[in-house]
Short mmCIF file of C-alpha atoms and ligand atoms in Angstrom, two decimals:
data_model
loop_
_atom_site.label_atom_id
_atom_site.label_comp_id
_atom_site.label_asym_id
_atom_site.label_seq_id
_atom_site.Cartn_x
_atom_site.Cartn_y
_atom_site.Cartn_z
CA UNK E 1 73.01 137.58 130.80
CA UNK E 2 76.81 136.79 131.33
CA UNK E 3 77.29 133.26 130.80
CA UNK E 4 80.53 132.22 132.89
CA UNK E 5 82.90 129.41 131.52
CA UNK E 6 81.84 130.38 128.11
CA UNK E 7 85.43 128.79 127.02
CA UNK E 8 84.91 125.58 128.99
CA UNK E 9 88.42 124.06 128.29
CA UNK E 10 90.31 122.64 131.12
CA UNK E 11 92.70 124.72 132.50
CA UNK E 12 90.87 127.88 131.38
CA UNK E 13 86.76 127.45 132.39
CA UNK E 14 87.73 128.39 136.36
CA UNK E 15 88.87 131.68 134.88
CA UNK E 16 87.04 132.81 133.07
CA UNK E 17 85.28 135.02 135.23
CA UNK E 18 88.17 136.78 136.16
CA UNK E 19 89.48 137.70 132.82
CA UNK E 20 85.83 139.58 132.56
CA UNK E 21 87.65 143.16 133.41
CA UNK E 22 90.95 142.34 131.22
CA UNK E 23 88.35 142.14 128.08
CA UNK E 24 86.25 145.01 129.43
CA UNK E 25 89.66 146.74 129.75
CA UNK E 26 89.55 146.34 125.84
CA UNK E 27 89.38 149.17 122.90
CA UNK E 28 87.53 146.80 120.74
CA UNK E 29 84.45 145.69 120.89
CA UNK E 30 83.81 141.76 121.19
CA UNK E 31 80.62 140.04 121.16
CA UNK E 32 80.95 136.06 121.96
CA UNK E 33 77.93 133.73 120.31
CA UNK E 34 77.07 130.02 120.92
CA UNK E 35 76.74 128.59 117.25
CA UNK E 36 76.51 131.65 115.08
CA UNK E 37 72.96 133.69 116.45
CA UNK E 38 72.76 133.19 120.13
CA UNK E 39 75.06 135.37 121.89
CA UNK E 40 76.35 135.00 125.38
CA UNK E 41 79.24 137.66 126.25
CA UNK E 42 79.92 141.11 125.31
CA UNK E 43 82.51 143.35 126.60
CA UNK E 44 82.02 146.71 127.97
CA UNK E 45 83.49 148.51 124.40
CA UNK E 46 80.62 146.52 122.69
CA UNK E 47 77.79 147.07 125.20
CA UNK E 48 78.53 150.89 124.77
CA UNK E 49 77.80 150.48 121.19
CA UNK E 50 74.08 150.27 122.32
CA UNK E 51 73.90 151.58 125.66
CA UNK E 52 70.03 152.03 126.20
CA UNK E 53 68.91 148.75 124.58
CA UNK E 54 66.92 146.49 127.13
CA UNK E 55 68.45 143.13 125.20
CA UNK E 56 71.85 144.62 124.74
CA UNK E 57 73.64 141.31 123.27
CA UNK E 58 70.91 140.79 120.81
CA UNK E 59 71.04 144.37 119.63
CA UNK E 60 74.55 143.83 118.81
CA UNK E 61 74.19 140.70 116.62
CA UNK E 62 71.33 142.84 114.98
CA UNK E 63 73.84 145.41 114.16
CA UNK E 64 75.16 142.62 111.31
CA UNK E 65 73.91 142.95 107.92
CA UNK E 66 71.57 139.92 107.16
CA UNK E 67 73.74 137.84 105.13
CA UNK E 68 76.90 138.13 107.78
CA UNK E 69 75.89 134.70 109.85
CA UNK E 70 75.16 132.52 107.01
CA UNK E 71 78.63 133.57 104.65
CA UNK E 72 80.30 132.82 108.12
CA UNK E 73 78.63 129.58 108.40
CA UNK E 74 80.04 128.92 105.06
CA UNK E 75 83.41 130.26 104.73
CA UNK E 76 84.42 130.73 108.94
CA UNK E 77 84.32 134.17 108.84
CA UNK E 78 82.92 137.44 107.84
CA UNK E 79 84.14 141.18 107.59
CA UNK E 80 82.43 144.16 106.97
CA UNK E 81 81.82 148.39 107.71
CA UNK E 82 79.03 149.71 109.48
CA UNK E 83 78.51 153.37 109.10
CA UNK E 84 76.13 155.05 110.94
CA UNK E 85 74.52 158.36 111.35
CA UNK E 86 76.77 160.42 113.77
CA UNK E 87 79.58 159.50 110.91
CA UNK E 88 81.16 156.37 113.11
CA UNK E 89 82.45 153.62 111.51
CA UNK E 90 82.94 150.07 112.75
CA UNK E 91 85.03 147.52 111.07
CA UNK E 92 83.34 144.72 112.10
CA UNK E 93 84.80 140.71 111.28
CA UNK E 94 82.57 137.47 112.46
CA UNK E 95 84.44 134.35 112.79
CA UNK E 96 82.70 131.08 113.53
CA UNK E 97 84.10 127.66 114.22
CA UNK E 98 81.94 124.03 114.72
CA UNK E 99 84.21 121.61 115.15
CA UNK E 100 81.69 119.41 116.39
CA UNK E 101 78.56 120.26 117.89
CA UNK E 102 76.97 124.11 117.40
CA UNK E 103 80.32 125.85 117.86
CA UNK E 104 80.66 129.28 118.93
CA UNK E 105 81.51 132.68 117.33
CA UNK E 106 83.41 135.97 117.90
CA UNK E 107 82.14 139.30 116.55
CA UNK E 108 84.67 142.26 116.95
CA UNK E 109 83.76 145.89 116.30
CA UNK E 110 86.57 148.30 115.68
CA UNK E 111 86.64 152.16 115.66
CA UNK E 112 87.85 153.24 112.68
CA UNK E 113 86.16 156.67 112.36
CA UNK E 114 89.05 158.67 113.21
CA UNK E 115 91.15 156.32 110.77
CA UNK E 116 88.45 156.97 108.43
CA UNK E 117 88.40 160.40 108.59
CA UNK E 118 92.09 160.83 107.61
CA UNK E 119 91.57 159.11 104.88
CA UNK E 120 89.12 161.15 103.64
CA UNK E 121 91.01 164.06 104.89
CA UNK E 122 93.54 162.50 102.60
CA UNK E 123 91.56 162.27 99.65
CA UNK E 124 89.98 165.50 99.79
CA UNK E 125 92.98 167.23 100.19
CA UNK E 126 94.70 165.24 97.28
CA UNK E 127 91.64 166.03 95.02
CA UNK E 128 92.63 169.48 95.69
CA UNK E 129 96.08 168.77 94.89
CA UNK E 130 94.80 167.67 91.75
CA UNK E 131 93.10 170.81 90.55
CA UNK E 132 95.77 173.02 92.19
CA UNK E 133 97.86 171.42 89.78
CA UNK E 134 95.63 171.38 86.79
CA UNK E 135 95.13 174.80 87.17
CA UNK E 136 99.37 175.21 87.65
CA UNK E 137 99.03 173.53 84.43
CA UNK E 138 96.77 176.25 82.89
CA UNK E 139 98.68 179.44 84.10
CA UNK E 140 101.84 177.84 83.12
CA UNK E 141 100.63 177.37 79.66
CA UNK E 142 99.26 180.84 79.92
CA UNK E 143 102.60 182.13 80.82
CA UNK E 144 104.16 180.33 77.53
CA UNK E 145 101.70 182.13 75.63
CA UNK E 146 101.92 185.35 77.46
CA UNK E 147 105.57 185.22 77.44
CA UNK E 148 105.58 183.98 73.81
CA UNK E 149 103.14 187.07 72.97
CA UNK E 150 105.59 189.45 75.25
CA UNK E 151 108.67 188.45 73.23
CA UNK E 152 106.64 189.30 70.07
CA UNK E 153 105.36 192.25 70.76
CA UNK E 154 109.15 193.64 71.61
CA UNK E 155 110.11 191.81 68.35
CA UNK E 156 107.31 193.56 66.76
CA UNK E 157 108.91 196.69 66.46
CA UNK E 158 112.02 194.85 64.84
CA UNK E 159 110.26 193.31 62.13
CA UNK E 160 107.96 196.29 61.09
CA UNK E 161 111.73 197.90 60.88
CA UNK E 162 112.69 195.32 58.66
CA UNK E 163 109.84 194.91 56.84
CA UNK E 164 109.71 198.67 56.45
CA UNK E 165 112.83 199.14 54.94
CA UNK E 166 112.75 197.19 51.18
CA UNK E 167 108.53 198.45 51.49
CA UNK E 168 110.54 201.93 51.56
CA UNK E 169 112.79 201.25 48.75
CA UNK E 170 110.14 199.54 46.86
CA UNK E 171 107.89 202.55 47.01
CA UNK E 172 111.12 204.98 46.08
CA UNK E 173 111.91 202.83 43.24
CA UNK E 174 107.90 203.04 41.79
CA UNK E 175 108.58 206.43 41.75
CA UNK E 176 111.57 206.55 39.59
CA UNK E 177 110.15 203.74 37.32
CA UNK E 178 106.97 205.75 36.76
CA UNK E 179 109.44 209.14 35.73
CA UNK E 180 111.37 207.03 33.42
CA UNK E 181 107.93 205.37 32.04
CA UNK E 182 107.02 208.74 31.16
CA UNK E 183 110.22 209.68 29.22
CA UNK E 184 110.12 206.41 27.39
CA UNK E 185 106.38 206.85 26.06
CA UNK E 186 107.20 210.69 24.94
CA UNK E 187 110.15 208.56 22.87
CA UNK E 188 107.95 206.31 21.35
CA UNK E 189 106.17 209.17 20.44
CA UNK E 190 108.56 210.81 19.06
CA UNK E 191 109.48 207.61 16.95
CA UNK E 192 106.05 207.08 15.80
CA UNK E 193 105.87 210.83 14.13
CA UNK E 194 109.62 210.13 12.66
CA UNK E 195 108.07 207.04 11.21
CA UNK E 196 104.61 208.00 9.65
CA UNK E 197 106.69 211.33 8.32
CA UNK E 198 107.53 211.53 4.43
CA UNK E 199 111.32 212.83 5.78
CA UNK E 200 112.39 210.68 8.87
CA UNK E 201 115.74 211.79 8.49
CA UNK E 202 114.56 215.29 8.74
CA UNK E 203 113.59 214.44 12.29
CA UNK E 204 117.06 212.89 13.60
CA UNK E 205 117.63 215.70 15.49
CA UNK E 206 114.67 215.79 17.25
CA UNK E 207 114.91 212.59 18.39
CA UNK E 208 118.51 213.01 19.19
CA UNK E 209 117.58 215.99 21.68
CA UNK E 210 114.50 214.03 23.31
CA UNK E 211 117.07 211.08 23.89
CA UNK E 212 119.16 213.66 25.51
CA UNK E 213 116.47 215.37 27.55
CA UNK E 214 115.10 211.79 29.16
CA UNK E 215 119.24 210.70 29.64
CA UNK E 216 117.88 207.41 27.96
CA UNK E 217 121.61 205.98 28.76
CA UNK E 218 121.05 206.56 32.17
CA UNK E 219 117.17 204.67 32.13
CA UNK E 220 118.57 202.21 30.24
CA UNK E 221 121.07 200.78 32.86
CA UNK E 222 119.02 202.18 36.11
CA UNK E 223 115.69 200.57 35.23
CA UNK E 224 117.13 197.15 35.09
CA UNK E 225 118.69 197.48 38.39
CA UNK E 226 115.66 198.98 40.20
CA UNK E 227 113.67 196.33 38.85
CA UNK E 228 116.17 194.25 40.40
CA UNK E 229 116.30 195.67 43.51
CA UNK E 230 112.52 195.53 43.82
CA UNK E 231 112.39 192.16 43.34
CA UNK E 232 114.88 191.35 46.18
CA UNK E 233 112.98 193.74 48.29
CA UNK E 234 109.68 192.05 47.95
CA UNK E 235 111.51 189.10 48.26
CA UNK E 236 112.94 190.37 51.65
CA UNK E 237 109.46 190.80 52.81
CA UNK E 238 107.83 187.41 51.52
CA UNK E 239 110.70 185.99 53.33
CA UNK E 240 110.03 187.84 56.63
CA UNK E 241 106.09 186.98 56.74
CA UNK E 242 107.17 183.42 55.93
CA UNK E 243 109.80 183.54 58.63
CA UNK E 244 107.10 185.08 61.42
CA UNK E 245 104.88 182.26 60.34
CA UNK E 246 107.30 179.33 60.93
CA UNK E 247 108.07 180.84 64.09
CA UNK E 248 104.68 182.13 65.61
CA UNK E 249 103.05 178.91 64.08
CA UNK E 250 100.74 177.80 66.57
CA UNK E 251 100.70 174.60 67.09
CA UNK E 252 96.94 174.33 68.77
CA UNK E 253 96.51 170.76 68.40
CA UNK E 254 99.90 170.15 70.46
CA UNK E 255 101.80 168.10 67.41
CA UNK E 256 105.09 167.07 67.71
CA UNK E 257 106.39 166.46 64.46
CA UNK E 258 110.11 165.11 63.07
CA UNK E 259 111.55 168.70 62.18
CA UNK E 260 114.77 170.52 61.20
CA UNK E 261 116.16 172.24 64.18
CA UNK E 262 118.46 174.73 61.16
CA UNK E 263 115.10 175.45 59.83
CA UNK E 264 113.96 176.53 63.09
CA UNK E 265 117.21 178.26 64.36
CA UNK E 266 117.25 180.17 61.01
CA UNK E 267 114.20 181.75 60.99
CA UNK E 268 114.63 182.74 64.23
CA UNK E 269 117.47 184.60 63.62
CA UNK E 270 116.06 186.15 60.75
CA UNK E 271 113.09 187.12 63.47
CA UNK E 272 115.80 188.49 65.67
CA UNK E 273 118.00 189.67 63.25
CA UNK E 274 117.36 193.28 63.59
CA UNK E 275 118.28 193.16 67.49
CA UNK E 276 121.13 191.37 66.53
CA UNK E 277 122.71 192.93 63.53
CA UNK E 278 124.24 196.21 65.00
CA UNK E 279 126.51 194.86 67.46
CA UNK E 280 126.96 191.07 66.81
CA UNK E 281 129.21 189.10 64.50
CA UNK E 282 126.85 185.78 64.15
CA UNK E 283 128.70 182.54 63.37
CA UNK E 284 127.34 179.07 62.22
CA UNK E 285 128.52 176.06 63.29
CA UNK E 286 126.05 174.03 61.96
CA UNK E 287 126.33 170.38 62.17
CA UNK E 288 124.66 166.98 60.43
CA UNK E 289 121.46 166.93 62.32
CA UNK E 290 118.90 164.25 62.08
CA UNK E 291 115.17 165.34 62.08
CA UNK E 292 114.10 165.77 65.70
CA UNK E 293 111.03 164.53 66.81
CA UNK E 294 109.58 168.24 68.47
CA UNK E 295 106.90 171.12 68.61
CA UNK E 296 109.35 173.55 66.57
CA UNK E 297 107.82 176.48 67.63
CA UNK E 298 108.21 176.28 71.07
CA UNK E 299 111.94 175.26 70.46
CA UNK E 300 112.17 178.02 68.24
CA UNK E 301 110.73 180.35 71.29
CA UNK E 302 113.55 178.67 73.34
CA UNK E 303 116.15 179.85 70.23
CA UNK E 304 114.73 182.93 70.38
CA UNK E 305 115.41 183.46 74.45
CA UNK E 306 119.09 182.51 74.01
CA UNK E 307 119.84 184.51 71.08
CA UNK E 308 118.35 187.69 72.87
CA UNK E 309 120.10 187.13 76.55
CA UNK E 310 122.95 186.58 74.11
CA UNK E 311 122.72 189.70 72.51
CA UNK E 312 121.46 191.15 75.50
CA UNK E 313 124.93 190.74 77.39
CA UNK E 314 127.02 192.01 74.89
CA UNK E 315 127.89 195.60 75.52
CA UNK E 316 128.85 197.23 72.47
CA UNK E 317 130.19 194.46 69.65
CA UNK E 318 131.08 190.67 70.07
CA UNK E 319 130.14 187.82 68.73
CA UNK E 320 127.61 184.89 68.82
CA UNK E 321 127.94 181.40 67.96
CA UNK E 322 125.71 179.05 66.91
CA UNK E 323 126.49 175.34 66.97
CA UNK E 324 124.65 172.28 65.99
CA UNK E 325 125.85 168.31 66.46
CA UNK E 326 124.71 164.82 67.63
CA UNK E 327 125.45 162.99 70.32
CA UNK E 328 124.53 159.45 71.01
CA UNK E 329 120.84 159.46 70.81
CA UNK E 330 120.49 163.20 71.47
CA UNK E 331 120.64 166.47 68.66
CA UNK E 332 122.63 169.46 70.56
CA UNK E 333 122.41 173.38 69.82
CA UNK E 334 124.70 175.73 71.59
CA UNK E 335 124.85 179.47 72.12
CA UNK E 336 127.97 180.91 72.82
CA UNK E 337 128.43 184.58 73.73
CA UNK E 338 131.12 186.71 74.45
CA UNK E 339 129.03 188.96 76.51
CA UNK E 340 129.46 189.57 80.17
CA UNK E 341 128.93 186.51 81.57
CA UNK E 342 127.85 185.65 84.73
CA UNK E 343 128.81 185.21 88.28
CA UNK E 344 128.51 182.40 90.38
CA UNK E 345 125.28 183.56 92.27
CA UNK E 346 123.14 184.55 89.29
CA UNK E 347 123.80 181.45 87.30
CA UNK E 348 122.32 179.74 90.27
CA UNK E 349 119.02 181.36 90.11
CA UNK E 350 118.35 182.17 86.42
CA UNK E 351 116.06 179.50 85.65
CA UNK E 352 113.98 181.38 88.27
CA UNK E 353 110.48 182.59 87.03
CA UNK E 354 111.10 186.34 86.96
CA UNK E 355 114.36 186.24 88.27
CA UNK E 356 116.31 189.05 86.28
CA UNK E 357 119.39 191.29 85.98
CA UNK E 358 118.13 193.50 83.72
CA UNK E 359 116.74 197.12 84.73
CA UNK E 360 113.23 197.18 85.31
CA UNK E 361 110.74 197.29 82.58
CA UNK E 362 113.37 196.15 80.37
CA UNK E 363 113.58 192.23 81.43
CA UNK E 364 110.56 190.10 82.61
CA UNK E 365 112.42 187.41 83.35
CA UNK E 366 110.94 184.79 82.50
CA UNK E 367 112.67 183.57 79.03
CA UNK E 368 115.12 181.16 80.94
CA UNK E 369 112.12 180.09 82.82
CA UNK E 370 109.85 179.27 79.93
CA UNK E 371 113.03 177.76 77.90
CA UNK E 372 113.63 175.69 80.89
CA UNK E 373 109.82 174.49 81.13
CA UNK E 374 109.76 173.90 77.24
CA UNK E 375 113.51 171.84 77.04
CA UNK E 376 112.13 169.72 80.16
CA UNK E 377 108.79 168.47 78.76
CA UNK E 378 111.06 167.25 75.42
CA UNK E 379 112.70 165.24 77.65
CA UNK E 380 115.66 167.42 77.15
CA UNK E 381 118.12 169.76 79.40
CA UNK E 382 119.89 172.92 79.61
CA UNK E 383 123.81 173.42 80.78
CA UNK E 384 125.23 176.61 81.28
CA UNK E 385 128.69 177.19 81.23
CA UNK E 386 129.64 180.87 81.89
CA UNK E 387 132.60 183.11 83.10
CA UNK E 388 132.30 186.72 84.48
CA UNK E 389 133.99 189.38 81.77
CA UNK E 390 134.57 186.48 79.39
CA UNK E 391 130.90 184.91 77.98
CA UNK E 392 128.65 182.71 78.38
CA UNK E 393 127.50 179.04 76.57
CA UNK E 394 124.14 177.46 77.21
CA UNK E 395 123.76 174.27 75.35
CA UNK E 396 120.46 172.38 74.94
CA UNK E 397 120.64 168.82 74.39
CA UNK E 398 117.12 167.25 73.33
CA UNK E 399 116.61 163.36 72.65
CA UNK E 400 116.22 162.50 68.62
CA UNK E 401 113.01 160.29 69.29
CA UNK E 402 110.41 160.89 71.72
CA UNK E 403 109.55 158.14 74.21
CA UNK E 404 106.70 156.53 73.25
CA UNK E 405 105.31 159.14 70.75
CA UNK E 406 103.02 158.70 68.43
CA UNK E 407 103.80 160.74 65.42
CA UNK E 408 100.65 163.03 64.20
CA UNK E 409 100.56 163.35 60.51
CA UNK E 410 99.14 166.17 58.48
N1 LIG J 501 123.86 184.81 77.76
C1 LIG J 501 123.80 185.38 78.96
N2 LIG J 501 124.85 186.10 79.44
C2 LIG J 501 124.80 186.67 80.66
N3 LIG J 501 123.73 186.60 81.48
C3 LIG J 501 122.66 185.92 81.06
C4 LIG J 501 122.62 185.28 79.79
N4 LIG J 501 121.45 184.65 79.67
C5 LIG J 501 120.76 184.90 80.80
N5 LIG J 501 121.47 185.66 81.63
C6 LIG J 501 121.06 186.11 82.98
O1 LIG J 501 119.92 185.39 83.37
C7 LIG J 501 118.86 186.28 83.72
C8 LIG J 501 117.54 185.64 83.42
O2 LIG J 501 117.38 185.51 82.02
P1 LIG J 501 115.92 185.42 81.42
O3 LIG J 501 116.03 185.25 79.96
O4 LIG J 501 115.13 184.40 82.18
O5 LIG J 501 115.28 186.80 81.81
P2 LIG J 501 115.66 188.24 81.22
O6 LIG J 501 116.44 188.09 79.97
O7 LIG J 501 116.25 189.03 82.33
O8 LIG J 501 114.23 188.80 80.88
P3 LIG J 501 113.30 188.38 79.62
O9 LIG J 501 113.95 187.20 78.97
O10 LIG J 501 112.01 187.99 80.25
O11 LIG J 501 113.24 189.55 78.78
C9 LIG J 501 119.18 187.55 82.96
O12 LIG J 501 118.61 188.67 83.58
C10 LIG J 501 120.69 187.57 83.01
O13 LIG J 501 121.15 188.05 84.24
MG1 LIG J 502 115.80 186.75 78.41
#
């Protein structure tokens, strides 16, 4: 079934016969044809390919797909995979040449199971990759919000202090206002009798010793002022609930919006201000700030973080400074502390999830970590410049407009 001098040029039909165990030698399998459907030659990597067949060389061409001879007729060649059961696969490419008379043609078959395999190795494992990081995705959100919902709950006991405070006053004031209520209706009384009396003169001193008894001079400049007072105190707390709701404002649907970064910073402090107010002087350095194109309530989480760690490293008083400005395309805020700074090897690690200096129970952690993750997907950074026993400054520099964002509008 071996046709010698299949190759019948000159110098190379003698050997022919001799090159049979250099080809048989071969990884690949090649199958040699005259014209395109009667084959001639296979090597011993080919004849494996169907080891118990009784016409082994016409079992091979029969492994082509039906179309294979005639698009190699037309175009000179033909390529193709055959997969079969026990999960092989062959890379198989027909090439045909007629120059004149039938021609002959050259099938290959090459291996590429194991090549194969890799790549689906590959692919699983990078599918995996893909939902490993999805769900990175998730728990890091989850972490914002936990984090976010950890920060509030230890500002929670802050605000119901401040909150409770002008409620208190409020309440105290009611009191008084209701007492002095009182006196002035037993007045009017008294004014009505006078009036309807045939003597109202006779009843002067009556009058004179109810005025006494109530201290009208006294209700007539303290109700003024506690209805003064009660008014900034319910202002206080409209102002706080309005505050908590800029800053806890969710924004569900993801929007980035053009906002005011003072607008943010101040109701943050005003969120913080009770953890602040005992032992730091607070100083604004606001400057001209464009609107910035961001989800303010995550940057106002990120204020929030700063102005805490700020406070947090001052001992017993110092001072914080705020500071605001523009440059080039980007809006900057600083915090500046005079707290204790830090040394070399913590400012390496504190944009570490978790990592924290703080006694246990009393630091998670993660602020810097979250701040970090929120100032990177604005496209913006964090620097740090700090100095043991003298402060710290972190300044966050975020870009003005957002690459390629679409605005959403209300
Ligand atoms: N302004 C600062 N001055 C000195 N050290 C700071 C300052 N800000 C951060 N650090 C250091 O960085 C560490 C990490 O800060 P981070 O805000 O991530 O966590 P934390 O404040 O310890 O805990 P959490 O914020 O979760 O309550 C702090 O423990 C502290 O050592
Ligand atoms: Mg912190």
């Amino acid at each position: 079934m071996i046709a010698d001098g299949f190759m019948d040029g000159p110098s190379l039909a003698p050997n022919v016969s001799a090159l049979r165990p250099l080809f048989d030698m071969m990884d690949d399998g090649y199958l040699v044809c005259e014209g395109i459907a009667s084959p001639i030659y296979a090597n011993a990597s080919a004849l494996a390919l169907v080891p118990d067949d009784s016409d082994p060389l016409q079992a091979l061409l029969a492994l082509l797909p039906a179309d294979a001879c005639g698009l190699a007729r037309r175009h000179g060649r033909w390529g193709g995979d055959l997969n079969f059961d026990d999960g092989r696969i062959l890379q198989v490419r027909l090439y045909f040449r007629a120059d004149d008379g039938r021609g002959y043609s050259l099938v290959t078959f090459r291996d590429v199971s194991d090549g194969y395999v890799r790549q689906k190795e590959l692919e699983r494992r990078n599918s995996q990759l893909r939902q490993t990081l999805a769900s990175l995705a998730g728990t890091q959100e989850q972490l914002l919000r936990s984090g976010k919902m950890a920060s509030i709950g230890q500002l929670a006991a802050g605000v119901a202090h401040e909150i409770n405070n002008p409620i208190g006053y409020v309440h105290s004031n009611l009191g008084s206002l209701q007492e002095y209520l009182h006196s002035l209706f037993q007045m009017i009384e008294v004014y009505e009798r006078a009036l309807r009396s045939s003597e109202p003169a006779a009843m002067l001193p009556e009058i004179e010793d109810m005025r006494q008894r109530c201290d009208f001079e006294f209700i007539s400049v303290d109700l003024p002022q506690l209805m003064a007072e009660s008014r900034e105190g319910i202002e206080r707390v409209t102002q706080i609930v309005r505050n908590l709701k800029e800053f806890s404002y969710s924004d569900r649907e993801q929007s980035w919006r053009s906002s005011d970064l003072h607008a943010g910073l101040e109701s943050t402090i005003n969120i913080v201000w009770n953890e602040l107010k005992y032992k730091v002087v607070l100083e604004r350095r606001f400057g001209q700030l464009p609107l910035v194109q961001c989800r303010l309530s995550e940057l106002n989480q990120v204020f929030m973080n700063m102005l805490l760690n700020a406070s947090q490293a001052i001992e017993e008083r110092g001072t914080i400074i705020v500071s605001t400005g523009v440059q080039g395309e980007e809006a900057w805020v600083e915090f500046e502390d005079t707290g204790s700074g830090m040394p070399e090897d913590v400012q390496q690690n504190i944009f570490d999830p978790f990592f924290t200096t703080k006694p246990v129970g009393s630091g998670t952690g993660l602020g810097l970590s979250i701040s970090y993750g929120i100032v990177k997907n604005h496209n913006g950074r964090i620097e740090v410049r700090s100095t043991p026993g003298k402060g710290s400054c972190f300044r966050i520099s975020l870009p003005i407009h957002q690459p390629g964002l679409r605005e959403q509008q209300d």
